[in-house]
């Protein structure tokens, strides 16, 4: 045990937690620590580095264990200038440091030829040291340019629907706010969900986005760039979140057959119409759970679920936490007693006399 560490404050994730959490792309040493070489190239986004290290520093402190170790590597010299013009000190450059087992490249996609050549030479000189290789922001594009990452994966990085991804020994993250989500996912995988939740609370994060959630720019593209039938379908879905309509009606309103709508959704959005519709409904549900005092039965009803247990399962799948637990994290009042709708888990909801035929919801739920 390293000096100053207290393993009593942290326990390894249970088997159930390990199976539920996504695997970390980082290679681990004999003590199951992640050792990272963070390569900064001139023009990198300073916010990406800050978000990553904020999460990992907090995780190490809260776990009382140095799970994440890193060194900052420059291509040349002892400092690197970020895109904001702010110099960042490095632990050394590629002529001085050997890479750790995991290398992450932080870069703008327009890195200079000299920087790319220096990175390529460093990676080529230490092939046995590197087990995992990835990029943040434009880092994957740079790795593709120097043939350190398969070009199809580097090119696909910019087109992916995921906020972050892993394939074999390679991984990537879109950068920006997604860097925090990527770092939190690694904390959850290596230290367990309780530590990840504590990190989120320390950093005032409400939740960790899953890797399949669309980034903000992709969400905007849904309204402006995709085929007109998708725009019409999405507009109808948004307007009927509280009262879902059958998918065949949505397709008819969009002016196409349901099978054609499904193909368009998969092609442009990477998800089925049913999955996208449910994503909208569960996003609205989270707003209600976290921002109102509506009972959970009312929340489920408000987003078109007939069964509270089914709603709770879908909510857990989408957000990684049960609605009752999510509510307790945001509200703790004397009236929150089982059975009042705030934390209770009644098996089914009462049917309203004005509710449409139940079959309609089966198409949307």
Short mmCIF file of C-alpha atoms in Angstrom, two decimals:
data_model
loop_
_atom_site.label_atom_id
_atom_site.label_comp_id
_atom_site.label_asym_id
_atom_site.label_seq_id
_atom_site.Cartn_x
_atom_site.Cartn_y
_atom_site.Cartn_z
CA UNK A 1 0.00 0.00 0.00
CA UNK A 2 1.37 3.41 -0.97
CA UNK A 3 2.10 5.81 1.84
CA UNK A 4 -0.82 8.05 2.77
CA UNK A 5 -3.49 5.84 1.24
CA UNK A 6 -6.45 4.52 3.19
CA UNK A 7 -8.01 1.51 1.49
CA UNK A 8 -10.69 1.28 4.18
CA UNK A 9 -12.41 4.28 2.59
CA UNK A 10 -12.80 2.49 -0.71
CA UNK A 11 -13.80 -1.01 -1.70
CA UNK A 12 -13.45 -2.59 -5.14
CA UNK A 13 -16.68 -2.57 -7.17
CA UNK A 14 -18.85 -5.63 -6.60
CA UNK A 15 -19.34 -8.21 -9.33
CA UNK A 16 -22.81 -6.79 -10.06
CA UNK A 17 -21.42 -3.25 -10.32
CA UNK A 18 -18.61 -4.43 -12.58
CA UNK A 19 -21.01 -6.18 -14.93
CA UNK A 20 -23.37 -3.17 -15.02
CA UNK A 21 -20.72 -0.49 -15.57
CA UNK A 22 -19.08 -0.12 -18.99
CA UNK A 23 -15.50 -1.36 -19.15
CA UNK A 24 -12.78 1.27 -18.98
CA UNK A 25 -10.61 1.61 -22.08
CA UNK A 26 -7.55 2.23 -19.88
CA UNK A 27 -4.86 -0.39 -19.36
CA UNK A 28 -4.23 -1.21 -15.69
CA UNK A 29 -0.92 -1.98 -13.98
CA UNK A 30 -0.27 -4.78 -11.50
CA UNK A 31 -1.87 -2.71 -8.72
CA UNK A 32 -4.93 -2.07 -10.94
CA UNK A 33 -4.13 1.59 -11.45
CA UNK A 34 -4.56 3.52 -14.67
CA UNK A 35 -1.34 5.25 -15.75
CA UNK A 36 -1.95 7.86 -18.43
CA UNK A 37 0.38 9.80 -20.69
CA UNK A 38 -1.54 12.96 -21.62
CA UNK A 39 0.04 14.31 -24.79
CA UNK A 40 -0.72 17.99 -25.39
CA UNK A 41 -0.28 19.45 -28.85
CA UNK A 42 -0.22 23.17 -29.54
CA UNK A 43 -3.76 24.52 -29.93
CA UNK A 44 -5.40 21.86 -27.75
CA UNK A 45 -8.58 22.77 -25.85
CA UNK A 46 -7.64 23.70 -22.30
CA UNK A 47 -11.15 22.90 -21.06
CA UNK A 48 -10.80 19.26 -22.15
CA UNK A 49 -7.71 18.76 -19.99
CA UNK A 50 -9.27 20.61 -17.03
CA UNK A 51 -12.47 18.55 -17.13
CA UNK A 52 -10.60 15.26 -17.24
CA UNK A 53 -8.23 16.12 -14.40
CA UNK A 54 -10.97 17.66 -12.22
CA UNK A 55 -12.81 14.33 -12.29
CA UNK A 56 -9.75 12.13 -11.78
CA UNK A 57 -8.32 14.31 -8.99
CA UNK A 58 -11.65 14.28 -7.14
CA UNK A 59 -11.98 10.51 -7.60
CA UNK A 60 -8.51 9.87 -6.15
CA UNK A 61 -9.26 12.07 -3.14
CA UNK A 62 -12.70 10.60 -2.44
CA UNK A 63 -11.49 7.01 -2.81
CA UNK A 64 -8.36 7.74 -0.72
CA UNK A 65 -6.52 5.85 -3.44
CA UNK A 66 -4.48 6.99 -6.41
CA UNK A 67 -6.36 5.04 -9.02
CA UNK A 68 -5.56 7.53 -11.79
CA UNK A 69 -1.93 8.54 -12.33
CA UNK A 70 -0.81 10.78 -15.17
CA UNK A 71 2.02 12.72 -16.72
CA UNK A 72 1.66 15.66 -19.08
CA UNK A 73 3.79 15.26 -22.19
CA UNK A 74 4.77 17.99 -24.65
CA UNK A 75 6.03 17.38 -28.16
CA UNK A 76 8.94 19.76 -27.54
CA UNK A 77 9.92 21.93 -24.60
CA UNK A 78 8.37 22.16 -21.15
CA UNK A 79 5.11 23.96 -21.98
CA UNK A 80 2.31 23.77 -24.52
CA UNK A 81 0.12 26.66 -25.66
CA UNK A 82 -3.62 25.96 -25.58
CA UNK A 83 -6.19 27.28 -28.05
CA UNK A 84 -6.92 30.07 -25.55
CA UNK A 85 -3.30 31.20 -25.71
CA UNK A 86 -2.59 30.00 -22.16
CA UNK A 87 0.64 28.00 -21.72
CA UNK A 88 0.41 24.74 -19.75
CA UNK A 89 3.47 23.26 -18.03
CA UNK A 90 4.46 19.73 -19.04
CA UNK A 91 6.34 17.11 -17.05
CA UNK A 92 8.66 16.66 -20.02
CA UNK A 93 8.68 16.25 -23.78
CA UNK A 94 8.86 13.23 -26.04
CA UNK A 95 12.66 13.24 -25.97
CA UNK A 96 12.66 12.75 -22.19
CA UNK A 97 9.66 10.62 -21.25
CA UNK A 98 8.64 7.08 -22.08
CA UNK A 99 4.90 6.59 -22.59
CA UNK A 100 2.74 4.98 -19.93
CA UNK A 101 0.54 2.06 -20.94
CA UNK A 102 -2.34 4.36 -21.94
CA UNK A 103 -1.69 7.36 -24.18
CA UNK A 104 -4.28 10.10 -24.73
CA UNK A 105 -3.69 12.82 -27.32
CA UNK A 106 -5.27 16.24 -26.80
CA UNK A 107 -5.21 18.26 -29.98
CA UNK A 108 -6.98 20.46 -32.44
CA UNK A 109 -7.65 18.61 -35.69
CA UNK A 110 -5.32 21.08 -37.49
CA UNK A 111 -2.11 20.18 -35.65
CA UNK A 112 1.10 21.28 -37.34
CA UNK A 113 3.13 18.89 -39.45
CA UNK A 114 6.11 19.20 -37.11
CA UNK A 115 4.00 18.28 -34.07
CA UNK A 116 2.49 15.30 -35.91
CA UNK A 117 5.94 14.09 -36.94
CA UNK A 118 7.21 14.38 -33.36
CA UNK A 119 4.24 12.42 -32.01
CA UNK A 120 4.61 9.72 -34.67
CA UNK A 121 8.30 9.28 -33.89
CA UNK A 122 7.63 8.98 -30.15
CA UNK A 123 4.88 6.40 -30.57
CA UNK A 124 6.97 4.38 -33.04
CA UNK A 125 9.95 4.36 -30.68
CA UNK A 126 8.02 2.73 -27.80
CA UNK A 127 5.57 0.20 -29.27
CA UNK A 128 5.98 -2.25 -26.37
CA UNK A 129 5.04 0.37 -23.76
CA UNK A 130 1.69 1.38 -25.25
CA UNK A 131 -1.32 -0.87 -24.69
CA UNK A 132 -4.15 1.64 -25.25
CA UNK A 133 -4.21 4.67 -27.55
CA UNK A 134 -6.89 7.33 -27.83
CA UNK A 135 -7.69 10.93 -28.56
CA UNK A 136 -9.79 13.76 -27.15
CA UNK A 137 -11.27 16.41 -29.41
CA UNK A 138 -9.19 16.41 -32.57
CA UNK A 139 -6.75 13.87 -31.12
CA UNK A 140 -8.25 10.95 -33.06
CA UNK A 141 -7.92 12.87 -36.33
CA UNK A 142 -4.25 13.48 -35.59
CA UNK A 143 -3.67 9.80 -34.77
CA UNK A 144 -5.33 8.88 -38.07
CA UNK A 145 -3.11 11.32 -39.98
CA UNK A 146 0.05 9.69 -38.66
CA UNK A 147 -1.39 6.15 -39.13
CA UNK A 148 -1.16 5.41 -35.41
CA UNK A 149 -4.93 4.73 -35.36
CA UNK A 150 -6.74 2.92 -38.18
CA UNK A 151 -8.03 5.63 -40.50
CA UNK A 152 -11.57 4.26 -40.62
CA UNK A 153 -11.81 4.61 -36.83
CA UNK A 154 -10.26 8.07 -36.85
CA UNK A 155 -12.59 9.22 -39.63
CA UNK A 156 -15.59 7.58 -37.99
CA UNK A 157 -14.83 9.45 -34.75
CA UNK A 158 -16.20 12.70 -36.20
CA UNK A 159 -19.35 10.96 -37.49
CA UNK A 160 -20.15 8.85 -34.44
CA UNK A 161 -23.32 9.32 -32.44
CA UNK A 162 -21.47 8.46 -29.21
CA UNK A 163 -19.98 11.02 -26.86
CA UNK A 164 -17.09 8.59 -26.38
CA UNK A 165 -16.21 5.16 -27.76
CA UNK A 166 -13.83 2.21 -27.58
CA UNK A 167 -12.87 -0.36 -30.20
CA UNK A 168 -10.18 -2.95 -29.44
CA UNK A 169 -7.11 -1.04 -28.16
CA UNK A 170 -8.32 2.36 -29.39
CA UNK A 171 -10.71 4.87 -27.87
CA UNK A 172 -11.88 8.42 -28.36
CA UNK A 173 -13.94 11.23 -26.88
CA UNK A 174 -15.65 14.10 -28.69
CA UNK A 175 -14.19 16.64 -26.28
CA UNK A 176 -15.99 19.61 -24.73
CA UNK A 177 -18.48 18.70 -22.00
CA UNK A 178 -18.34 15.06 -23.12
CA UNK A 179 -14.85 14.87 -21.58
CA UNK A 180 -16.42 14.99 -18.11
CA UNK A 181 -18.83 12.19 -19.03
CA UNK A 182 -15.94 10.11 -20.39
CA UNK A 183 -13.91 10.63 -17.21
CA UNK A 184 -16.90 9.86 -14.96
CA UNK A 185 -17.60 6.64 -16.89
CA UNK A 186 -14.04 5.53 -16.17
CA UNK A 187 -14.42 6.40 -12.48
CA UNK A 188 -17.61 4.33 -12.32
CA UNK A 189 -15.94 1.40 -14.09
CA UNK A 190 -12.80 1.36 -11.93
CA UNK A 191 -13.93 2.71 -8.56
CA UNK A 192 -17.66 1.96 -8.57
CA UNK A 193 -20.89 3.94 -8.84
CA UNK A 194 -20.80 5.38 -5.26
CA UNK A 195 -17.48 7.13 -5.89
CA UNK A 196 -18.71 8.39 -9.27
CA UNK A 197 -21.83 9.81 -7.58
CA UNK A 198 -19.69 11.58 -4.98
CA UNK A 199 -17.51 13.06 -7.71
CA UNK A 200 -20.59 14.37 -9.50
CA UNK A 201 -21.86 15.97 -6.30
CA UNK A 202 -18.47 17.60 -5.65
CA UNK A 203 -18.35 19.01 -9.18
CA UNK A 204 -22.03 20.06 -9.13
CA UNK A 205 -22.92 17.69 -11.95
CA UNK A 206 -26.53 16.48 -11.94
CA UNK A 207 -25.83 13.30 -13.85
CA UNK A 208 -23.43 11.47 -16.12
CA UNK A 209 -24.52 11.21 -19.73
CA UNK A 210 -24.26 7.79 -21.31
CA UNK A 211 -22.02 7.40 -24.31
CA UNK A 212 -24.96 6.88 -26.69
CA UNK A 213 -26.64 10.18 -25.89
CA UNK A 214 -26.40 12.64 -28.76
CA UNK A 215 -24.15 15.64 -28.26
CA UNK A 216 -25.73 19.10 -28.36
CA UNK A 217 -24.57 19.78 -31.92
CA UNK A 218 -26.03 16.46 -33.10
CA UNK A 219 -29.31 17.20 -31.33
CA UNK A 220 -29.50 20.54 -33.15
CA UNK A 221 -28.80 18.83 -36.47
CA UNK A 222 -31.97 16.81 -36.02
CA UNK A 223 -33.96 20.02 -36.47
CA UNK A 224 -31.92 21.54 -39.30
CA UNK A 225 -30.05 18.99 -41.38
CA UNK A 226 -31.90 15.67 -41.60
CA UNK A 227 -34.53 14.55 -44.08
CA UNK A 228 -37.87 16.42 -43.90
CA UNK A 229 -39.86 13.30 -42.84
CA UNK A 230 -37.61 12.97 -39.77
CA UNK A 231 -38.11 16.63 -38.88
CA UNK A 232 -41.87 16.21 -39.11
CA UNK A 233 -41.76 13.03 -37.05
CA UNK A 234 -39.54 14.57 -34.37
CA UNK A 235 -41.77 17.66 -34.14
CA UNK A 236 -44.80 15.43 -33.55
CA UNK A 237 -42.91 13.36 -30.97
CA UNK A 238 -41.90 16.48 -29.07
CA UNK A 239 -45.44 17.79 -29.01
CA UNK A 240 -46.90 14.49 -27.75
CA UNK A 241 -44.39 13.50 -25.05
CA UNK A 242 -47.13 13.59 -22.42
CA UNK A 243 -49.62 11.73 -24.62
CA UNK A 244 -47.70 9.35 -26.92
CA UNK A 245 -49.29 8.41 -30.21
CA UNK A 246 -48.76 5.16 -32.16
CA UNK A 247 -45.75 5.04 -34.45
CA UNK A 248 -47.85 4.25 -37.55
CA UNK A 249 -49.66 7.58 -37.03
CA UNK A 250 -46.34 9.39 -36.68
CA UNK A 251 -45.16 7.86 -39.95
CA UNK A 252 -48.42 8.83 -41.64
CA UNK A 253 -48.08 12.42 -40.40
CA UNK A 254 -44.53 12.44 -41.76
CA UNK A 255 -45.88 11.31 -45.12
CA UNK A 256 -44.08 7.95 -45.37
CA UNK A 257 -44.53 4.30 -44.40
CA UNK A 258 -43.37 3.16 -40.96
CA UNK A 259 -40.64 0.89 -42.39
CA UNK A 260 -39.21 3.83 -44.36
CA UNK A 261 -39.31 6.03 -41.24
CA UNK A 262 -37.42 3.36 -39.30
CA UNK A 263 -34.73 3.20 -41.98
CA UNK A 264 -34.35 6.99 -41.99
CA UNK A 265 -34.04 7.16 -38.21
CA UNK A 266 -31.38 4.45 -38.15
CA UNK A 267 -29.49 6.07 -41.02
CA UNK A 268 -29.51 9.65 -39.70
CA UNK A 269 -29.86 9.30 -35.93
CA UNK A 270 -28.53 5.84 -35.16
CA UNK A 271 -31.64 4.88 -33.21
CA UNK A 272 -35.13 3.55 -33.95
CA UNK A 273 -38.17 5.87 -33.87
CA UNK A 274 -39.41 3.98 -30.81
CA UNK A 275 -36.07 4.46 -29.05
CA UNK A 276 -35.87 8.14 -29.91
CA UNK A 277 -39.45 8.75 -28.78
CA UNK A 278 -38.75 7.04 -25.47
CA UNK A 279 -35.55 9.05 -25.05
CA UNK A 280 -37.56 12.28 -25.35
CA UNK A 281 -40.14 11.05 -22.84
CA UNK A 282 -37.52 9.97 -20.30
CA UNK A 283 -35.65 13.26 -20.65
CA UNK A 284 -38.91 15.05 -19.83
CA UNK A 285 -39.46 12.64 -16.93
CA UNK A 286 -36.07 13.53 -15.47
CA UNK A 287 -36.93 17.22 -15.62
CA UNK A 288 -40.10 16.49 -13.65
CA UNK A 289 -38.37 14.20 -11.14
CA UNK A 290 -35.57 16.66 -10.43
CA UNK A 291 -37.43 19.94 -10.83
CA UNK A 292 -40.90 19.38 -9.36
CA UNK A 293 -42.57 17.73 -6.39
CA UNK A 294 -44.95 15.67 -8.55
CA UNK A 295 -45.39 12.13 -7.28
CA UNK A 296 -43.61 9.49 -9.30
CA UNK A 297 -46.94 8.00 -10.37
CA UNK A 298 -47.90 11.42 -11.75
CA UNK A 299 -44.54 11.76 -13.50
CA UNK A 300 -44.95 8.37 -15.16
CA UNK A 301 -48.46 9.31 -16.21
CA UNK A 302 -47.26 12.65 -17.56
CA UNK A 303 -44.84 10.98 -19.97
CA UNK A 304 -47.19 8.24 -21.14
CA UNK A 305 -46.36 5.19 -18.99
CA UNK A 306 -49.21 3.02 -17.70
CA UNK A 307 -46.98 0.95 -15.40
CA UNK A 308 -44.85 2.57 -12.71
CA UNK A 309 -42.57 -0.46 -12.51
CA UNK A 310 -41.97 -0.32 -16.28
CA UNK A 311 -41.34 3.41 -16.04
CA UNK A 312 -38.83 2.87 -13.23
CA UNK A 313 -36.96 0.23 -15.25
CA UNK A 314 -36.81 2.42 -18.37
CA UNK A 315 -35.69 5.40 -16.27
CA UNK A 316 -32.92 3.30 -14.72
CA UNK A 317 -31.77 2.11 -18.15
CA UNK A 318 -31.70 5.66 -19.52
CA UNK A 319 -30.22 7.57 -16.57
CA UNK A 320 -28.39 4.99 -14.48
CA UNK A 321 -30.48 5.68 -11.36
CA UNK A 322 -34.00 4.83 -10.22
CA UNK A 323 -36.46 7.75 -10.22
CA UNK A 324 -37.08 7.35 -6.48
CA UNK A 325 -33.33 7.58 -5.79
CA UNK A 326 -32.98 10.52 -8.18
CA UNK A 327 -35.78 12.30 -6.34
CA UNK A 328 -34.20 11.64 -2.94
CA UNK A 329 -30.92 13.15 -4.14
CA UNK A 330 -32.70 16.41 -4.96
CA UNK A 331 -35.49 16.57 -2.35
CA UNK A 332 -35.61 15.36 1.24
CA UNK A 333 -38.77 16.47 3.01
CA UNK A 334 -40.78 15.09 5.95
CA UNK A 335 -43.68 14.26 3.63
CA UNK A 336 -41.70 11.85 1.47
CA UNK A 337 -43.23 8.68 2.84
CA UNK A 338 -43.71 5.43 0.95
CA UNK A 339 -47.02 5.39 -0.85
CA UNK A 340 -47.37 9.17 -1.33
CA UNK A 341 -46.09 8.95 -4.91
CA UNK A 342 -42.67 10.44 -4.17
CA UNK A 343 -40.76 7.27 -3.46
CA UNK A 344 -43.40 4.52 -3.59
CA UNK A 345 -43.39 1.80 -6.24
CA UNK A 346 -47.03 0.97 -6.91
CA UNK A 347 -47.25 -1.75 -9.56
CA UNK A 348 -49.69 0.01 -11.92
CA UNK A 349 -51.30 3.40 -12.40
CA UNK A 350 -54.96 4.17 -12.17
CA UNK A 351 -56.55 4.67 -15.56
CA UNK A 352 -58.07 8.05 -16.29
CA UNK A 353 -61.58 7.99 -17.76
CA UNK A 354 -60.39 10.24 -20.59
CA UNK A 355 -57.42 8.06 -21.56
CA UNK A 356 -57.32 6.75 -25.13
CA UNK A 357 -57.27 2.98 -25.84
CA UNK A 358 -54.38 1.24 -24.13
CA UNK A 359 -53.07 -0.18 -27.39
CA UNK A 360 -51.90 3.28 -28.47
CA UNK A 361 -49.34 3.41 -25.71
CA UNK A 362 -47.99 0.01 -26.50
CA UNK A 363 -46.86 1.39 -29.85
CA UNK A 364 -44.91 4.20 -28.16
CA UNK A 365 -43.74 2.77 -24.82
#
